[in-house]
Short mmCIF file of C-alpha atoms and ligand atoms in Angstrom, two decimals:
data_model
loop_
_atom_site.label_atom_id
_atom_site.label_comp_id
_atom_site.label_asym_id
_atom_site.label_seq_id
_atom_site.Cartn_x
_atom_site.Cartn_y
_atom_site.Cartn_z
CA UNK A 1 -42.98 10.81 184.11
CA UNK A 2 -41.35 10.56 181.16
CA UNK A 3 -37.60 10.77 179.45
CA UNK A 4 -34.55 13.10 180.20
CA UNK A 5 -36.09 16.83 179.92
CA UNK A 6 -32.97 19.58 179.52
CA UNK A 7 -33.59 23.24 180.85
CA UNK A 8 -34.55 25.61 178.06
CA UNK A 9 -31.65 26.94 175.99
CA UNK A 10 -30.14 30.21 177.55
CA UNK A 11 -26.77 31.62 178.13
CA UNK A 12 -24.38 29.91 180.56
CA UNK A 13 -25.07 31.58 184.37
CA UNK A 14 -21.51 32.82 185.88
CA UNK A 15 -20.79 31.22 189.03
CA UNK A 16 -22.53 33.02 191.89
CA UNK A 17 -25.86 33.16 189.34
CA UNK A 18 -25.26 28.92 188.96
CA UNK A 19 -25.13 28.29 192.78
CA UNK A 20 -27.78 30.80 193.56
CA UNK A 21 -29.52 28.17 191.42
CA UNK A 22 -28.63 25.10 192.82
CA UNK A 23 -29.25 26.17 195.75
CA UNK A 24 -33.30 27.48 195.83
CA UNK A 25 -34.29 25.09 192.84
CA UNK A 26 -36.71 22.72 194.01
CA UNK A 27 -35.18 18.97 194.49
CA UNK A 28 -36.04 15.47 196.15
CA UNK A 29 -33.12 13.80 198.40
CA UNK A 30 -33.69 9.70 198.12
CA UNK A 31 -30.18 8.75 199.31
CA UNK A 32 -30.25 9.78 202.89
CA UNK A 33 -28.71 7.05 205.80
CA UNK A 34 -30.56 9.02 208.75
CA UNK A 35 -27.96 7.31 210.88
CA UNK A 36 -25.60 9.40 209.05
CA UNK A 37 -27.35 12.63 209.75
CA UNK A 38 -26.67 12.56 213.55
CA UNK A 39 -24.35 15.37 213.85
CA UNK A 40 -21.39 14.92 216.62
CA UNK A 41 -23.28 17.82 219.37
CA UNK A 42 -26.81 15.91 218.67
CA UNK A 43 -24.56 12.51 219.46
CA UNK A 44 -23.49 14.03 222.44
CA UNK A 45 -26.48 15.49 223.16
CA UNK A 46 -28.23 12.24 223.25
CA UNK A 47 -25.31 9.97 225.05
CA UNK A 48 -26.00 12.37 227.78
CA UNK A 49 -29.76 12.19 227.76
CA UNK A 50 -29.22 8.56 227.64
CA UNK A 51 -26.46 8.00 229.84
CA UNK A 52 -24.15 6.53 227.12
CA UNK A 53 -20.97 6.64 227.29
CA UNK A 54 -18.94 7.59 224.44
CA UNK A 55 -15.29 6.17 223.13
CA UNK A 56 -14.53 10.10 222.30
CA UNK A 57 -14.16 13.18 224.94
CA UNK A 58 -15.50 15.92 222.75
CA UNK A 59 -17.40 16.94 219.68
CA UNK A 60 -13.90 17.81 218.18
CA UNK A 61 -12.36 14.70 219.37
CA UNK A 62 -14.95 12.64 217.69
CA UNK A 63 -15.35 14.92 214.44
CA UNK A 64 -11.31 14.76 214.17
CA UNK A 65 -11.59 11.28 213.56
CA UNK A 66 -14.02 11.55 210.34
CA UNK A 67 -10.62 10.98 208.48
CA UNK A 68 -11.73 7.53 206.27
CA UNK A 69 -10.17 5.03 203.70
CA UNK A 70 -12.58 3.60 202.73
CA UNK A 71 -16.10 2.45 203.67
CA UNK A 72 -15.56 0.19 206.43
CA UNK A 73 -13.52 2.85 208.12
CA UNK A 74 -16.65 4.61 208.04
CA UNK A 75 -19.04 1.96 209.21
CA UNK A 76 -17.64 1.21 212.10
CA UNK A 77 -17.80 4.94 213.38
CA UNK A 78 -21.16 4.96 211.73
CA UNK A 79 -22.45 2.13 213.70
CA UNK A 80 -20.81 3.34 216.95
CA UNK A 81 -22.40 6.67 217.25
CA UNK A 82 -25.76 5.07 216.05
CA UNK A 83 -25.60 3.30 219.62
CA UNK A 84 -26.81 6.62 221.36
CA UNK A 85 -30.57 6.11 220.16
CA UNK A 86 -32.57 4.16 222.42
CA UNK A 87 -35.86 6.02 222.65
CA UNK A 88 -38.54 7.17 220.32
CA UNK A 89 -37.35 10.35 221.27
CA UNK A 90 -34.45 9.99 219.89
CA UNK A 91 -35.12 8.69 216.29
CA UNK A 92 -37.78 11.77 215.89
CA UNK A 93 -35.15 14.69 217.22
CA UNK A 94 -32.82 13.03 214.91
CA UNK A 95 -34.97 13.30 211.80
CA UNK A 96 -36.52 16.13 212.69
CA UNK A 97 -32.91 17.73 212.43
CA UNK A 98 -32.60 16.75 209.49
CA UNK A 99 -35.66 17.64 207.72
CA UNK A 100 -34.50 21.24 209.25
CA UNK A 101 -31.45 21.35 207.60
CA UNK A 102 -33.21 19.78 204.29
CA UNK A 103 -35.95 22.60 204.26
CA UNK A 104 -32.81 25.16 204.57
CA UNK A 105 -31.37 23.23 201.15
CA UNK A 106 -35.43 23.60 199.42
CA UNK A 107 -35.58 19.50 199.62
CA UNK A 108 -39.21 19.30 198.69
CA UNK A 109 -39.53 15.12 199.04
CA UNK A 110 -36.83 12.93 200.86
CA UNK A 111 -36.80 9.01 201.14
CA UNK A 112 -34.81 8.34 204.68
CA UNK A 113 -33.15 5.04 204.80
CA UNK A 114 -33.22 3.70 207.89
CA UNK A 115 -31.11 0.54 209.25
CA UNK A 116 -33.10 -1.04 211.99
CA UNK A 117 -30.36 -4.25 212.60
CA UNK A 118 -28.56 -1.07 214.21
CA UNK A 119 -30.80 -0.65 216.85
CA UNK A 120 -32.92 -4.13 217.67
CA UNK A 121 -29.44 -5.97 217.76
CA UNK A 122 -29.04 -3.47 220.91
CA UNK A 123 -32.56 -4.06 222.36
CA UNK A 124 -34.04 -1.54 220.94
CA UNK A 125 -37.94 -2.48 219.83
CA UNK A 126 -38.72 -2.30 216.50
CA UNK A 127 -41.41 0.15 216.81
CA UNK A 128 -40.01 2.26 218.64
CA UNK A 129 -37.37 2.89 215.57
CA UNK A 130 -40.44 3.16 213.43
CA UNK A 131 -42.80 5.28 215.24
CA UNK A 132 -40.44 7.95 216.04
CA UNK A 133 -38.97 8.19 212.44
CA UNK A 134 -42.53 7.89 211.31
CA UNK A 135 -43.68 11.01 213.55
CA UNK A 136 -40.85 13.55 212.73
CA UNK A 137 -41.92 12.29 208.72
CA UNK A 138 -45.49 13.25 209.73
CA UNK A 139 -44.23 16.60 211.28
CA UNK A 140 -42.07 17.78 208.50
CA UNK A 141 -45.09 17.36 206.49
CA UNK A 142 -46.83 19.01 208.44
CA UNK A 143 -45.15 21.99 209.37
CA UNK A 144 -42.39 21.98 206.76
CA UNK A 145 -44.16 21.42 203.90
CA UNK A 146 -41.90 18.31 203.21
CA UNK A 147 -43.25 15.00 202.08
CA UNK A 148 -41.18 12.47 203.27
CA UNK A 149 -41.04 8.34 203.36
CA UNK A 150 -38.75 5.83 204.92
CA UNK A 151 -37.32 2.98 203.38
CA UNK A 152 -36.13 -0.12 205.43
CA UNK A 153 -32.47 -1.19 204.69
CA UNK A 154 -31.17 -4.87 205.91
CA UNK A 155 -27.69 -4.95 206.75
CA UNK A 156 -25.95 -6.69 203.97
CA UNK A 157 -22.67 -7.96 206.48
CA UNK A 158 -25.43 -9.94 208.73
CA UNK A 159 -26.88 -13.18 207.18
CA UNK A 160 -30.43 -13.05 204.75
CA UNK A 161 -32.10 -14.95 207.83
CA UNK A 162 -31.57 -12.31 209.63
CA UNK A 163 -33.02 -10.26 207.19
CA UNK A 164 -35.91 -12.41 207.17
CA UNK A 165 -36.56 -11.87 210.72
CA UNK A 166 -36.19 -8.35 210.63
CA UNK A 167 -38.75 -8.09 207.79
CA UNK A 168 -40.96 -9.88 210.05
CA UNK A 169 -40.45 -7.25 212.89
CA UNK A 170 -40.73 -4.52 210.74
CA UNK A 171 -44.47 -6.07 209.24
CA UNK A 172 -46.78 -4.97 212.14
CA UNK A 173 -45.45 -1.37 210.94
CA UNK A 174 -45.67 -1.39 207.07
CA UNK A 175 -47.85 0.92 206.52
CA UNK A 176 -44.93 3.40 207.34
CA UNK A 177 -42.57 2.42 205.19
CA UNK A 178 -42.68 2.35 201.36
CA UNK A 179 -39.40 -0.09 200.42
CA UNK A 180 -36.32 -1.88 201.57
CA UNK A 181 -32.61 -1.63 200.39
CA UNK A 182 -29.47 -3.33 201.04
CA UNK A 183 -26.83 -1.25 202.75
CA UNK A 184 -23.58 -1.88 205.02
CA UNK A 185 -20.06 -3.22 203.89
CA UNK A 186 -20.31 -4.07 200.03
CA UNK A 187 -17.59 -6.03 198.99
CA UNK A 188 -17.80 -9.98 199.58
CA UNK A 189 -21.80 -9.56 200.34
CA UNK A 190 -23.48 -9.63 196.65
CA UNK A 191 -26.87 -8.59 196.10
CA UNK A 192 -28.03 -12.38 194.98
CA UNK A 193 -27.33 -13.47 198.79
CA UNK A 194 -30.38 -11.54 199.78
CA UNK A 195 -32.13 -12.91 196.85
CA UNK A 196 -34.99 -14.73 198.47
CA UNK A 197 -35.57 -11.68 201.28
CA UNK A 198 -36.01 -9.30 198.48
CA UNK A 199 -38.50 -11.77 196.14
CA UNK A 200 -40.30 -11.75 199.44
CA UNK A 201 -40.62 -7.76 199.77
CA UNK A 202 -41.27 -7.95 196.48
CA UNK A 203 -44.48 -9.81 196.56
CA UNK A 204 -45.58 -7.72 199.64
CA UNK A 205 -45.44 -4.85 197.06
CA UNK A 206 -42.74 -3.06 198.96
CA UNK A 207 -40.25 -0.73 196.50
CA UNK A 208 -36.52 -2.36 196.06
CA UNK A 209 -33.22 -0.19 196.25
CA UNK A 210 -29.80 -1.46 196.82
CA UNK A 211 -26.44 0.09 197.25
CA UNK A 212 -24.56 -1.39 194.26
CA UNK A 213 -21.34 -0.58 192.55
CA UNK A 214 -19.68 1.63 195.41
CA UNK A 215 -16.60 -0.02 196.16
CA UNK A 216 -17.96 -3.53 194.38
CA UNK A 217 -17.72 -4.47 191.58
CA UNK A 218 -20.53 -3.46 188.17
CA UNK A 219 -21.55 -7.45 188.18
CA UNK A 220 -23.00 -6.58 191.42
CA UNK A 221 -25.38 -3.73 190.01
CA UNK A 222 -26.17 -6.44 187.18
CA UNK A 223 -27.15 -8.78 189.79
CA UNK A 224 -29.11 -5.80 191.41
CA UNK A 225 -31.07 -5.32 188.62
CA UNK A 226 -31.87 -9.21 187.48
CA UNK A 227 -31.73 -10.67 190.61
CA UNK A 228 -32.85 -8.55 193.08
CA UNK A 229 -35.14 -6.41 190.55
CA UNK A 230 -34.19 -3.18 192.25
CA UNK A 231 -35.93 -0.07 191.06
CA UNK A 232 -33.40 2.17 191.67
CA UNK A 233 -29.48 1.29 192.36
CA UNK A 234 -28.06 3.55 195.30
CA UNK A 235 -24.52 4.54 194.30
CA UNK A 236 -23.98 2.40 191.01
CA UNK A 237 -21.12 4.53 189.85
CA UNK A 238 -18.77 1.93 189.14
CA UNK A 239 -21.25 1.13 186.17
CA UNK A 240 -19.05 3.16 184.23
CA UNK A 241 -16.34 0.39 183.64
CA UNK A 242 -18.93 -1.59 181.69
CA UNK A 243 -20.24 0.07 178.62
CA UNK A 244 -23.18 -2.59 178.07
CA UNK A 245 -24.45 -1.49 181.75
CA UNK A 246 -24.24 1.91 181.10
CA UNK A 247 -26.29 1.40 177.84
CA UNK A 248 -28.64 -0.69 179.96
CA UNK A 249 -28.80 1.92 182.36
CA UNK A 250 -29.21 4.70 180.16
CA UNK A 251 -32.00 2.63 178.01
CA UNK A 252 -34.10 1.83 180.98
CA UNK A 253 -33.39 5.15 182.78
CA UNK A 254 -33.23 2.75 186.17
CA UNK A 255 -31.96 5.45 188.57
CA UNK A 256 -28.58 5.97 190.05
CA UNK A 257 -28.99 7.49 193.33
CA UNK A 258 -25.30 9.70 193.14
CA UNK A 259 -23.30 11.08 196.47
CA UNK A 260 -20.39 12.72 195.58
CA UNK A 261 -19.75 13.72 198.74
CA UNK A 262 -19.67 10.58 200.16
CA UNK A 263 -17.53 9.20 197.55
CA UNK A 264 -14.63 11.35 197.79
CA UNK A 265 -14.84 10.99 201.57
CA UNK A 266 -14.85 7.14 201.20
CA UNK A 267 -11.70 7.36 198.17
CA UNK A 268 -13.63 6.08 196.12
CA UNK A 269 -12.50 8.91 193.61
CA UNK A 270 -9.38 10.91 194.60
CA UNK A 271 -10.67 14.25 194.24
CA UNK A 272 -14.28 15.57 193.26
CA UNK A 273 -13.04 16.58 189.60
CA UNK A 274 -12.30 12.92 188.98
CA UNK A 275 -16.28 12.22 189.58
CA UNK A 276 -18.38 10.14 187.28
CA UNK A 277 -21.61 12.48 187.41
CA UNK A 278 -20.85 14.74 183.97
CA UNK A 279 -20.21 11.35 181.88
CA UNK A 280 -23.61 9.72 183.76
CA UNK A 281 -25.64 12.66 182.92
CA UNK A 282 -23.86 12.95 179.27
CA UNK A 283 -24.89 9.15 178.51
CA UNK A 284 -28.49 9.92 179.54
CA UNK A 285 -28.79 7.57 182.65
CA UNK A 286 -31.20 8.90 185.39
CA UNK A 287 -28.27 10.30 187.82
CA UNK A 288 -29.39 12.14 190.95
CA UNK A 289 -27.63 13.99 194.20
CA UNK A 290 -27.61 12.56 197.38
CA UNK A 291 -25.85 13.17 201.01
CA UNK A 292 -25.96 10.15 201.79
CA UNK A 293 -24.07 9.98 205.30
CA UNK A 294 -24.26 13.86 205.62
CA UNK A 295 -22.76 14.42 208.93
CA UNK A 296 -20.00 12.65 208.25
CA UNK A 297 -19.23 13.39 204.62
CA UNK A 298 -18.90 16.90 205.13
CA UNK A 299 -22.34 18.09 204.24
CA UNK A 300 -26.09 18.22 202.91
CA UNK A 301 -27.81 18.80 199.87
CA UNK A 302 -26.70 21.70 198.80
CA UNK A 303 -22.82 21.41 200.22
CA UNK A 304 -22.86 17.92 197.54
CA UNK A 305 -24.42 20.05 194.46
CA UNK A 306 -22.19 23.35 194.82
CA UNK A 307 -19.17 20.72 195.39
CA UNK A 308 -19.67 19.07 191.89
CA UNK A 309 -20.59 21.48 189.99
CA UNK A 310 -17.14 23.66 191.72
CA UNK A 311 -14.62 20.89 190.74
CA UNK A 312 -16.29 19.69 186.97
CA UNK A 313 -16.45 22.58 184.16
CA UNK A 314 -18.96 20.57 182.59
CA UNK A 315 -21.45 20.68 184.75
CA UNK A 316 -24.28 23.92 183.85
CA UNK A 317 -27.42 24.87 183.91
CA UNK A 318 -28.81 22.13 181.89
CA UNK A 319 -27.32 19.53 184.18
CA UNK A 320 -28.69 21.56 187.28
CA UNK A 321 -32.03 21.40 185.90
CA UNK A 322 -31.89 17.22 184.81
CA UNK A 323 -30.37 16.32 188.28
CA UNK A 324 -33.29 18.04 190.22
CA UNK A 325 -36.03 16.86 187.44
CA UNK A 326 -34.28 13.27 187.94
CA UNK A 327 -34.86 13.30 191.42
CA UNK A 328 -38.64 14.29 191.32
CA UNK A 329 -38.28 11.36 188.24
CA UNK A 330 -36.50 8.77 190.37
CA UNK A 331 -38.92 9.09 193.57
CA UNK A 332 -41.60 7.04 194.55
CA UNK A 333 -43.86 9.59 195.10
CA UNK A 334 -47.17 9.94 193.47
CA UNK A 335 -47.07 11.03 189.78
CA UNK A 336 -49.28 14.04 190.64
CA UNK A 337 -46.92 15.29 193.24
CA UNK A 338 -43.91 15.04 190.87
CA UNK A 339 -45.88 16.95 188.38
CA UNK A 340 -46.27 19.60 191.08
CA UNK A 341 -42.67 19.59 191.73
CA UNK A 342 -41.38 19.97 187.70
CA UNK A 343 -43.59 22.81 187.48
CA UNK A 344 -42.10 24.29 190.46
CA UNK A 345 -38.64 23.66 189.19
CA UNK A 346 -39.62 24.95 185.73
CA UNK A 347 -40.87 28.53 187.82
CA UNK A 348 -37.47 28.76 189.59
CA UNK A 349 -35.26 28.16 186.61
CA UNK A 350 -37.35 30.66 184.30
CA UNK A 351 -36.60 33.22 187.43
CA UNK A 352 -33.36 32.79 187.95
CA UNK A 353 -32.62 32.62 184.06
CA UNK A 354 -34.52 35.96 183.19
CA UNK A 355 -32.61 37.50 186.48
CA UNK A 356 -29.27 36.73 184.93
N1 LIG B 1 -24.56 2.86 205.33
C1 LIG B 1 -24.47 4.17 205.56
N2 LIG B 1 -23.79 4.77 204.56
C2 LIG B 1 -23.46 3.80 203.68
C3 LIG B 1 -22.77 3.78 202.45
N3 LIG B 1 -22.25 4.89 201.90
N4 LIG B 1 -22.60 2.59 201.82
C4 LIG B 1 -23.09 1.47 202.37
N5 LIG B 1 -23.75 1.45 203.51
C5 LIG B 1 -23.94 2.59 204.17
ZN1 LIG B 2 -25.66 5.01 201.18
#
């Protein structure tokens, strides 16, 4: 697919005509922690089943402290109620409530990251991560009409070794996933440590994403993209303090995979109107919206778009219609598929621009 496309020319929608958009248009989610989909009653729900014990007495108890800093704040709730997943069970009732919810939000294609260091440093098998991710994937498909892929992220606070052995794990099962990324606490862990695990992935044709330029720093997205050879950066709004990276960016139309969200949940912008996405999408870099952690950020697809486009002025129509054609742009899916899904975003925007 080719360069930035803009929605035909029309007069601006008001307010409840511009969400009415963002919410039915068409759009692909390929920022999505399914960790950090598990909503407190389905952690609950599953300590129970499981016999976990939890550090928190109550859904509320738990959800009151969803009150972070910064990211490690986060990760280490994160990675706590993570620990309730022990069967195949599990990992398919927790994807399978999410592709619920994404249906709801008229997410056509989602790429679900998925952190299996979380789970095998507990015991948990390998395939049994994989197989019942895979099968909810299979099922939304199936009877959601959602196509969906999962991408293999290596923890970047744990050594590359490990990483190493946890692409070997994974191997018996790659069929089912399409890529890996590089996820967990940022700072001090640069992409070019995992240099050698991601030339590996590389040359077993697997896609390449990393979370860059979060909370670190933009020579970490530059490493990203020369060292690691990432296809798409996860985050990478910090790219904006370096106006040769942003031209890079914008040049190559290498993907930033945006959660706003997430970002003012995490500080790393003070309030949503002090968010990057108008001057990404006015520089013509490949921005999309993400959830990323959507359970804990304080919501999904639709919750991040009508949240942006609430706090920033500048955002329209026209940016509506490049964020959802960036995300069918960004994907991995086939080209004929994202052909499918422009046309289906052109058919909703021609509605809903002839209705106003
Ligand atoms: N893992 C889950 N959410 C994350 C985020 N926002 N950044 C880095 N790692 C993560
Ligand atoms: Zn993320």
């Amino acid at each position: 697919m080719s360069a930035a496309a803009s929605a035909p020319a029309a007069p601006e929608l008001d307010r409840p005509a511009l969400n009415a958009l963002l919410r039915a248009m068409p759009k692909a989610e390929l920022h999505i922690h399914i960790e950090g989909s598990l909503e407190p009653e389905l952690i609950f729900a599953l300590a129970a089943r499981n016999g976990v014990k939890l550090a928190y007495d109550s859904v509320e108890a738990l959800r009151a402290a969803y009150a972070f800093t910064d990211l490690q704040s986060f990760l280490d709730i994160y990675y706590a109620g993570a620990s309730v997943l022990l069967k195949e069970e599990d990992f398919h009732d927790m994807a399978w409530a999410y592709f619920l919810r994404a249906r709801a939000d008229n997410v056509v294609h989602a790429e679900l990251f998925f952190d299996p260091q979380t789970h095998t440093e507990r015991g948990v098998p390998m395939a049994t991560v994989i197989q019942g991710l895979k099968r909810a994937c299979d099922r939304a498909q199936a009877e959601l009409g959602i196509s969906a892929s999962l991408i293999l992220c290596f923890l970047r606070h744990l050594s590359e070794e490990a990483a190493f052995e946890t692409l070997e794990a994974a191997l018996p099962y790659r069929q089912h996933f399409i890529g890996v990324g590089l996820d967990s606490s940022e700072r001090g862990h640069p992409p070019e440590k995992f240099a050698r695990v991601f030339a590996r992935c590389r040359e077993l044709g697997l896609h390449l994403v990393a979370h860059a330029g979060e909370e670190g720093p933009p020579a970490y997205i530059w490493n990203a993209l020369d060292v690691l050879k990432v296809e798409r950066i996860d985050h990478g709004v910090r790219c904006v303090e370096d106006p040769a990276l942003v031209q890079r960016l914008a040049t190559s139309r290498l993907p930033l995979t945006v959660c706003p969200l997430s970002n003012v949940k995490l500080c790393v912008y003070g309030r949503m109107a002090d968010h990057a996405l108008p001057a990404l999408l006015a520089a013509g870099l490949c921005a999309t919206v993400n959830s990323d952690d959507p359970a804990y950020f304080g919501g999904y697809m639709n919750d991040n778009f009508i949240a942006t486009f609430d706090a920033l002025p500048q955002l329209g129509s026209a940016q509506a219609y490049a964020l959802a054609r960036n995300s069918f742009e960004a994907s991995f899916a086939p080209p004929a598929d994202k052909a499918r899904w422009v046309a289906e975003l052109d058919r909703c925007f021609s509605q809903h621009m002839q209705a106003a």
